[in-house]
Coordinates of C-alpha atoms in Angstrom, one line a residue:
X1 CA 27.5 -3.1 -17.0
X2 CA 25.1 -2.8 -19.4
X3 CA 22.1 -0.5 -18.6
X4 CA 19.0 -2.3 -18.4
X5 CA 15.6 0.4 -18.9
X6 CA 12.0 -0.5 -18.5
X7 CA 10.7 2.2 -20.5
X8 CA 7.5 1.5 -18.7
X9 CA 5.0 4.2 -20.6
X10 CA 2.1 5.4 -18.2
X11 CA -1.1 6.0 -18.5
X12 CA -4.3 7.2 -16.3
X13 CA -8.1 7.4 -17.2
X14 CA -10.2 10.2 -16.2
X15 CA -11.6 7.5 -13.5
X16 CA -7.8 7.3 -11.9
X17 CA -7.0 4.2 -13.2
X18 CA -3.0 4.2 -13.2
X19 CA -2.0 1.4 -16.5
X20 CA 1.7 0.9 -17.0
X21 CA 3.0 -0.2 -21.0
X22 CA 6.0 -2.7 -21.5
X23 CA 5.9 -3.3 -24.6
X24 CA 8.6 -6.6 -25.5
X25 CA 8.1 -8.3 -28.6
X26 CA 11.3 -10.9 -27.6
X27 CA 8.4 -14.1 -26.7
X28 CA 4.4 -14.9 -28.0
X29 CA 3.0 -13.8 -25.0
X30 CA 1.8 -11.2 -21.7
X31 CA 1.2 -10.9 -18.5
X32 CA -1.4 -8.8 -17.5
X33 CA -1.0 -7.3 -13.8
X34 CA -3.7 -5.8 -11.6
X35 CA -2.1 -4.3 -8.6
X36 CA -3.8 -2.6 -5.2
X37 CA -3.0 -0.4 -2.5
X38 CA -4.7 -2.2 -0.1
X39 CA -2.1 -4.7 1.5
X40 CA -2.2 -5.7 6.1
X41 CA -1.2 -1.8 6.2
X42 CA -4.6 -0.4 5.6
X43 CA -6.4 -2.3 8.5
X44 CA -7.6 -2.0 11.8
X45 CA -8.2 -4.0 14.1
X46 CA -11.3 -6.2 14.6
X47 CA -10.7 -7.0 10.6
X48 CA -7.2 -7.9 10.4
X49 CA -6.7 -10.9 7.7
X50 CA -9.6 -9.4 5.4
X51 CA -6.9 -8.1 3.0
X52 CA -6.1 -12.3 2.5
X53 CA -9.2 -13.1 2.5
X54 CA -10.2 -10.8 0.1
X55 CA -7.7 -12.2 -2.1
X56 CA -9.9 -15.9 -1.5
X57 CA -13.1 -13.6 -2.1
X58 CA -11.8 -12.6 -5.9
X59 CA -12.3 -16.5 -6.5
X60 CA -15.2 -17.0 -5.4
X61 CA -17.7 -15.8 -8.9
X62 CA -19.1 -13.0 -10.2
X63 CA -22.5 -11.7 -11.6
X64 CA -21.4 -13.4 -15.5
X65 CA -18.8 -16.1 -13.7
X66 CA -19.0 -19.1 -10.9
X67 CA -16.8 -20.2 -8.5
X68 CA -13.5 -20.9 -9.6
X69 CA -14.5 -20.6 -12.8
X70 CA -12.4 -17.6 -13.7
X71 CA -8.9 -20.2 -13.1
X72 CA -10.7 -22.6 -15.6
X73 CA -11.4 -20.2 -18.8
X74 CA -7.3 -18.6 -18.0
X75 CA -6.0 -22.9 -17.9
X76 CA -8.1 -23.9 -21.2
X77 CA -6.7 -21.1 -23.1
X78 CA -3.3 -21.8 -22.5
X79 CA -2.4 -19.2 -19.7
X80 CA -1.6 -19.4 -15.6
X81 CA -2.8 -17.5 -12.7
X82 CA -2.3 -16.2 -9.5
X83 CA -2.9 -13.7 -6.7
X84 CA -0.8 -12.9 -3.6
X85 CA -1.6 -10.7 -0.2
X86 CA 1.2 -8.6 1.1
X87 CA 1.6 -6.2 3.9
X88 CA 0.8 -3.3 1.2
X89 CA -0.5 -4.4 -1.7
X90 CA -3.1 -7.1 -2.9
X91 CA -2.2 -8.2 -6.7
X92 CA -3.4 -10.6 -9.5
X93 CA -1.2 -11.6 -12.8
X94 CA -2.4 -14.2 -15.7
X95 CA 0.3 -15.2 -17.2
X96 CA -0.9 -16.0 -21.5
X97 CA -0.5 -16.3 -25.4
X98 CA -0.6 -13.0 -26.5
X99 CA -4.1 -13.1 -28.3
X100 CA -5.5 -13.9 -25.3
X101 CA -5.3 -10.2 -23.8
X102 CA -8.3 -9.3 -23.8
X103 CA -9.5 -12.2 -21.9
X104 CA -7.4 -11.8 -19.4
X105 CA -8.8 -8.6 -19.0
X106 CA -12.6 -8.3 -19.6
X107 CA -12.3 -11.1 -16.9
X108 CA -10.6 -8.7 -14.5
X109 CA -12.5 -6.2 -15.2
X110 CA -16.0 -8.6 -14.7
X111 CA -14.8 -9.5 -11.3
X112 CA -13.7 -6.4 -10.8
X113 CA -17.0 -4.7 -10.8
X114 CA -20.1 -7.3 -9.8
X115 CA -18.1 -9.4 -7.6
X116 CA -20.4 -12.1 -6.0
X117 CA -20.4 -11.4 -2.3
X118 CA -21.9 -13.5 0.0
X119 CA -22.5 -14.9 2.8
X120 CA -21.4 -18.4 2.1
X121 CA -18.5 -17.1 0.1
X122 CA -17.5 -15.6 3.7
X123 CA -18.5 -18.3 5.5
X124 CA -16.5 -20.7 3.1
X125 CA -13.5 -19.4 2.7
X126 CA -13.5 -18.1 6.2
X127 CA -13.0 -22.0 7.4
X128 CA -10.3 -22.5 4.1
X129 CA -7.7 -19.1 5.9
X130 CA -7.9 -20.3 9.6
X131 CA -7.0 -24.2 8.2
X132 CA -3.4 -22.2 6.3
X133 CA -2.9 -20.1 9.2
X134 CA -3.6 -22.9 11.6
X135 CA -1.1 -24.8 8.7
X136 CA 1.5 -22.1 8.0
X137 CA 1.7 -20.1 11.9
X138 CA 0.5 -22.5 14.9
X139 CA 2.0 -25.5 13.5
X140 CA 4.9 -24.4 12.0
X141 CA 7.9 -24.6 14.4
X142 CA 8.6 -21.0 14.6
X143 CA 5.0 -19.3 11.8
X144 CA 4.1 -17.8 16.1
X145 CA 7.8 -16.1 17.4
X146 CA 7.7 -14.3 14.1
X147 CA 3.9 -13.0 14.8
X148 CA 5.1 -12.5 18.6
X149 CA 8.2 -10.0 16.7
X150 CA 6.6 -8.1 14.7
X151 CA 3.4 -7.5 17.5
X152 CA 6.6 -6.7 19.8
X153 CA 8.6 -5.0 17.7
X154 CA 5.6 -1.9 16.4
X155 CA 3.6 -0.3 18.9
X156 CA 2.3 2.2 16.8
X157 CA 2.4 0.5 13.2
X158 CA 0.2 -2.0 11.3
X159 CA 2.8 -4.4 10.8
X160 CA 2.1 -5.1 14.2
X161 CA -0.1 -7.9 12.8
X162 CA 0.5 -10.4 10.3
X163 CA -1.1 -10.6 6.8
X164 CA -3.1 -13.5 7.4
X165 CA -4.3 -11.4 10.2
X166 CA -5.0 -12.3 14.3
X167 CA -8.0 -15.4 14.7
X168 CA -10.0 -14.0 16.4
X169 CA -10.8 -11.3 13.6
X170 CA -11.1 -13.5 11.4
X171 CA -14.2 -15.8 12.6
X172 CA -16.4 -12.2 13.3
X173 CA -15.3 -11.1 10.6
X174 CA -18.9 -9.7 9.0
X175 CA -20.4 -9.5 5.6
X176 CA -20.5 -5.7 5.3
X177 CA -16.7 -5.5 6.6
X178 CA -16.9 -7.3 3.2
X179 CA -18.3 -4.9 1.8
X180 CA -17.1 -2.3 2.9
X181 CA -13.7 -3.2 2.1
X182 CA -14.5 -4.1 -1.4
X183 CA -15.5 -0.5 -1.4
X184 CA -12.7 1.2 -0.4
X185 CA -10.1 -0.5 -1.4
X186 CA -10.6 -2.3 -4.3
X187 CA -11.5 1.0 -6.4
X188 CA -9.9 1.9 -9.9
X189 CA -8.3 4.9 -8.4
X190 CA -6.6 2.9 -5.8
X191 CA -5.0 0.2 -8.3
X192 CA -2.1 -0.3 -10.5
X193 CA -2.9 -2.1 -14.0
X194 CA 0.5 -3.7 -16.1
X195 CA 0.9 -4.4 -19.4
X196 CA 3.6 -6.3 -20.7
X197 CA 4.9 -8.3 -23.4
X198 CA 3.9 -8.8 -27.1
X199 CA 0.9 -6.5 -27.6
X200 CA 0.7 -2.9 -29.5
X201 CA 0.3 -0.8 -26.9
X202 CA -2.9 2.1 -28.6
X203 CA -4.9 -0.9 -29.3
X204 CA -3.9 -1.9 -25.5
X205 CA -5.2 1.4 -23.8
X206 CA -8.1 1.4 -26.1
X207 CA -9.4 -1.6 -24.1
X208 CA -8.2 -0.4 -21.3
X209 CA -10.5 2.8 -21.3
X210 CA -13.4 -0.4 -23.1
X211 CA -13.6 -2.6 -19.7
X212 CA -12.7 -0.3 -16.8
X213 CA -14.1 3.5 -18.1
X214 CA -16.8 3.5 -16.8
X215 CA -16.1 2.1 -12.9
X216 CA -16.8 5.2 -10.9
X217 CA -13.2 5.9 -8.8
X218 CA -13.6 6.0 -4.8
X219 CA -14.0 9.1 -3.4
X220 CA -13.1 8.1 0.4
X221 CA -9.5 9.1 0.9
X222 CA -7.6 6.8 3.5
X223 CA -6.0 8.2 6.6
X224 CA -2.0 7.4 6.1
X225 CA -1.0 4.3 8.9
X226 CA 0.6 5.7 12.0
X227 CA 4.4 6.1 12.4
X228 CA 6.1 3.9 14.7
X229 CA 7.6 6.2 16.8
X230 CA 12.0 5.1 17.5
X231 CA 12.6 2.7 19.3
X232 CA 14.1 3.8 22.6
X233 CA 15.9 0.7 24.5
X234 CA 15.5 -2.9 23.0
X235 CA 12.6 -5.1 23.5
X236 CA 13.0 -9.0 25.4
X237 CA 10.1 -11.2 25.2
X238 CA 10.2 -15.5 25.5
X239 CA 7.6 -17.4 23.5
X240 CA 7.0 -21.0 25.1
X241 CA 6.8 -23.9 22.7
X242 CA 6.2 -27.5 23.2
X243 CA 10.5 -28.0 21.1
X244 CA 13.4 -29.9 20.7
X245 CA 15.1 -27.0 19.7
X246 CA 16.3 -23.4 21.3
X247 CA 16.0 -20.4 18.7
X248 CA 15.7 -16.4 19.1
X249 CA 14.3 -14.9 16.4
X250 CA 15.4 -10.5 16.6
X251 CA 14.0 -7.8 14.8
X252 CA 15.9 -4.6 13.7
X253 CA 13.5 -1.3 12.6
X254 CA 14.8 -0.8 8.9
X255 CA 13.7 2.6 6.6
X256 CA 10.8 1.7 3.3
X257 CA 11.2 1.5 -0.2
X258 CA 12.3 4.7 -1.2
X259 CA 15.9 5.4 1.8
X260 CA 18.1 4.4 -0.2
X261 CA 19.8 2.6 3.3
X262 CA 17.9 0.0 1.7
X263 CA 20.8 -0.9 -0.9
X264 CA 23.9 -2.3 1.7
X265 CA 21.1 -3.4 3.8
X266 CA 21.0 -5.9 1.0
X267 CA 24.4 -6.6 0.4
X268 CA 25.0 -6.5 4.7
X269 CA 23.0 -9.3 4.2
X270 CA 24.7 -11.5 2.4
X271 CA 28.3 -11.0 3.7
X272 CA 26.7 -12.1 6.2
X273 CA 23.8 -14.8 5.4
X274 CA 24.0 -15.8 1.8
X275 CA 24.9 -19.1 1.2
X276 CA 27.6 -21.2 2.1
X277 CA 30.6 -18.5 1.9
X278 CA 28.6 -16.0 5.0
X279 CA 29.7 -15.1 8.0
X280 CA 27.2 -17.2 9.5
X281 CA 27.4 -20.1 7.4
X282 CA 31.0 -20.1 8.6
X283 CA 31.0 -19.1 11.9
X284 CA 27.6 -21.3 13.3
X285 CA 26.6 -24.1 10.4
X286 CA 29.7 -25.0 9.7
X287 CA 31.1 -26.1 12.8
X288 CA 28.4 -27.3 14.4
X289 CA 26.8 -24.2 17.0
X290 CA 23.6 -23.6 14.6
X291 CA 21.2 -25.4 13.0
X292 CA 20.1 -22.8 10.8
X293 CA 21.5 -18.3 11.1
X294 CA 19.8 -15.6 8.3
X295 CA 20.0 -12.4 7.7
X296 CA 16.1 -11.7 6.5
X297 CA 15.4 -9.4 4.1
X298 CA 12.9 -8.9 0.9
X299 CA 14.6 -7.0 -2.3
X300 CA 13.2 -4.4 -4.3
X301 CA 10.5 -4.4 -5.0
X302 CA 9.2 -6.8 -2.1
X303 CA 10.4 -4.5 0.4
X304 CA 8.2 -2.8 2.3
X305 CA 6.4 0.3 1.5
X306 CA 6.7 1.7 5.1
X307 CA 10.1 0.8 7.4
X308 CA 10.2 -2.3 8.4
X309 CA 12.2 -5.0 10.1
X310 CA 15.7 -7.2 9.7
X311 CA 15.2 -10.5 10.9
X312 CA 18.3 -11.7 13.0
X313 CA 17.6 -15.3 13.9
X314 CA 19.2 -18.5 14.8
X315 CA 18.7 -21.5 15.9
X316 CA 20.8 -23.2 18.3
X317 CA 22.4 -27.2 17.8
X318 CA 21.7 -29.7 20.2
X319 CA 23.3 -28.8 23.7
X320 CA 24.1 -25.7 22.7
X321 CA 22.9 -23.2 24.8
X322 CA 21.0 -20.0 22.8
X323 CA 21.8 -17.5 25.4
X324 CA 25.5 -18.0 23.8
X325 CA 25.0 -18.8 20.5
X326 CA 22.5 -15.1 20.6
X327 CA 25.8 -13.7 21.9
X328 CA 28.2 -14.5 19.3
X329 CA 25.9 -14.1 16.4
X330 CA 25.9 -9.8 17.7
X331 CA 30.2 -10.0 17.8
X332 CA 30.5 -11.4 14.0
X333 CA 27.7 -8.6 13.7
X334 CA 29.7 -6.2 15.6
X335 CA 32.9 -7.6 12.7
X336 CA 30.8 -5.8 10.2
X337 CA 30.1 -2.2 12.0
X338 CA 33.5 -2.1 13.4
X339 CA 34.9 -2.5 9.1
X340 CA 36.5 -6.3 9.3
X341 CA 35.6 -7.3 6.1
X342 CA 37.7 -6.6 2.4
X343 CA 36.2 -5.8 -1.1
X344 CA 36.0 -9.5 -2.5
X345 CA 32.9 -9.8 0.2
X346 CA 31.6 -7.4 -0.6
X347 CA 31.9 -7.6 -4.6
X348 CA 30.6 -10.8 -4.3
X349 CA 27.8 -9.7 -2.6
X350 CA 27.1 -7.2 -5.8
X351 CA 27.4 -9.2 -8.4
X352 CA 24.5 -12.0 -6.0
X353 CA 23.0 -8.9 -6.1
X354 CA 23.2 -8.0 -10.0
X355 CA 22.3 -10.9 -10.8
X356 CA 19.3 -12.5 -8.8
X357 CA 17.5 -9.0 -10.1
X358 CA 19.1 -9.2 -13.7
X359 CA 17.7 -12.8 -14.2
X360 CA 14.8 -11.8 -12.6
X361 CA 14.4 -9.2 -15.8
X362 CA 14.4 -12.4 -18.2
X363 CA 10.8 -13.1 -17.5
X364 CA 7.6 -10.0 -18.6
X365 CA 5.9 -11.7 -15.4
X366 CA 8.8 -10.6 -13.2
X367 CA 9.2 -6.9 -15.0
X368 CA 5.3 -6.4 -14.5
X369 CA 5.8 -7.1 -11.8
X370 CA 9.0 -4.8 -10.4
X371 CA 6.5 -2.0 -11.8
X372 CA 3.6 -2.6 -10.6
X373 CA 5.2 -2.9 -7.2
X374 CA 7.5 0.1 -7.2
X375 CA 4.5 2.2 -8.4
X376 CA 2.5 1.0 -5.6
X377 CA 4.8 1.7 -3.1
X378 CA 6.8 4.1 -4.1
X379 CA 4.8 6.1 -6.4
X380 CA 7.6 5.8 -9.5
X381 CA 8.0 2.5 -11.4
X382 CA 11.2 4.1 -12.6
X383 CA 12.9 3.5 -9.8
X384 CA 13.2 -0.2 -11.3
X385 CA 15.5 1.0 -13.5
X386 CA 18.2 2.1 -10.8
X387 CA 18.0 -0.9 -8.4
X388 CA 21.1 -1.9 -10.9
X389 CA 23.6 1.0 -9.9
X390 CA 22.3 1.5 -6.2
X391 CA 23.4 -2.3 -6.1
X392 CA 27.1 -1.5 -8.2
X393 CA 27.8 2.0 -6.3
X394 CA 27.4 0.5 -3.0
X395 CA 30.8 1.1 -0.7
X396 CA 32.1 -0.4 2.8
X397 CA 31.3 2.5 4.3
X398 CA 28.2 2.7 3.2
X399 CA 27.9 -1.1 5.0
X400 CA 29.6 -0.4 8.0
X401 CA 26.9 2.7 8.4
X402 CA 24.3 1.1 8.4
X403 CA 25.3 -1.6 10.3
X404 CA 26.2 1.0 13.0
X405 CA 23.0 2.7 12.0
X406 CA 20.8 0.4 12.2
X407 CA 22.0 -2.4 13.7
X408 CA 21.5 -1.7 18.1
X409 CA 20.6 -3.1 20.6
X410 CA 18.5 0.2 21.5
X411 CA 16.2 -1.0 18.0
X412 CA 16.5 -4.3 18.1
X413 CA 13.3 -7.1 18.6
X414 CA 14.4 -10.2 20.7
X415 CA 11.9 -13.4 20.7
X416 CA 13.5 -15.9 22.7
X417 CA 12.0 -19.4 21.8
X418 CA 12.1 -21.5 25.2
X419 CA 11.0 -25.1 25.0
X420 CA 8.2 -26.9 27.5
X421 CA 7.2 -29.9 27.9
X422 CA 3.8 -31.2 26.6
X423 CA 2.4 -31.1 30.2
X424 CA 3.3 -27.5 30.5
X425 CA 1.5 -26.6 27.3
X426 CA -1.9 -28.4 27.9
X427 CA -1.6 -26.0 31.4
X428 CA -1.7 -22.8 29.0
X429 CA -4.3 -21.6 26.9
X430 CA -4.6 -22.8 23.6
X431 CA -2.9 -21.3 20.5
X432 CA -4.8 -20.2 17.4

C-alpha cells in the first residue's frame, strides 16, 4: 500500500496556543478548526452537560457579533460551519473558500475573547439542550438504557455521565458556572487551531499571531480525571420501559486511543458485526433471531482519550427470549476467543478499515479533524500517520488476544430492557 503522510507543521504561540498547519493545494478550499481540550470528562457532578451547553452558547453572539450572526456571515461568504462536543473535546470548524480564511480566523478569535454570556442566553440555550435531551435520549427507544450502562460501568471516571448531561444538573446550572467554565476551558493554552487546504503557512501564522497572540493563557491546571478501577466481576441491571421489544446492551472496558490494542479491537468489531456478511448478521439477523445485533466502537480519531467501553447489543426478534439471545451472542464471541475465524475474515476487516480511513482523507476537513483530535487526545498529531500501518499489521493472534483480554465476563456490564405496560409505567417516577 502506498504511504499516505500528513506532514503537519506544529507551532505554538507564547500564550500556549498550538497551531497545526498542512498545505494542500489540491482544492481551492480551506478548513479552519479550533479544538478545545474540554469535554464531559472535564466536568463534575452538579455541572454535567455544561460542555455541550457551552457549544450552543458560542453561537449566541459576542461584543461585535449578534446572536447567530457568526453563522450568517460564514454562510454568506460561501462557507459551511458546525461544532460538536464529545466526552473528550469541544470542536468548532469552518470549511470555506481559500480567500476567506482570515474571515473565519477573525470571527473565531472574536467569540473566544468576547463571548456574550448573560442570563438570557443561558436560559434560552438551556431549554434548547433540555429539549434535545428529551428528543434524543428520553424519548428514544434505548437512549436511557445506554445512559444506565455507562453510569453503572464507571465507578470513578467521568465517562459515567452523558455528554448532554443529567437533566437535574442542566436545570441548576448558573451563569457563574458558565463564566468559570469559560475562563478555564476556553483559553489559548487549552486549544489547538488546525488549518488545512490551499493557503500559505507563513501568512496564516502571521494572522494567527495577529488575532490570538494577545490572549492571556489560563494558569489553572485541571486535575486529571479519576482513574477507573479495574472491574472484578460482572455488573447487571434492568431498565423498565414501555416497549414492544426486548434488548440488552453490554459494555466491556477497553483501552484509550494511545494503546495499540485499539486496532485489533476495530478488526474484531468488523468481523462480528460490520455489514451483511458479518458473523452477527448471518447468525442472528438473517436467521430471524434478532432485529439487530452489533458491536460498537469509535474508529480513530474518534476513539476515547481514556479507557472507555466497547459496546455489544442485541434487539430480540418477536418471540425470541432475550436471555437466550444474549447467551448466543456470548457464544459467538467465544468462537473468536478460541481462534475460530480465518484469515479471509480478517483480511476483509482490514480492507474495510483502511478503505474507510483513506476515503476520509480525501477531504481537507477530515485531514484537519484527524490531526486535531490526535493532538488533543494523544498529544501527537503525527499518530494519524500510523493508522494505516497499524491496520495492515493486525494478525489473527492479535484479534484472538484482545478478545480474550477484554471480552470477558468479569469485565462486562449488562443492562437488559424489561418491557412493562403503560399502567406499570404510570406507577414509576418520570424520567427527564
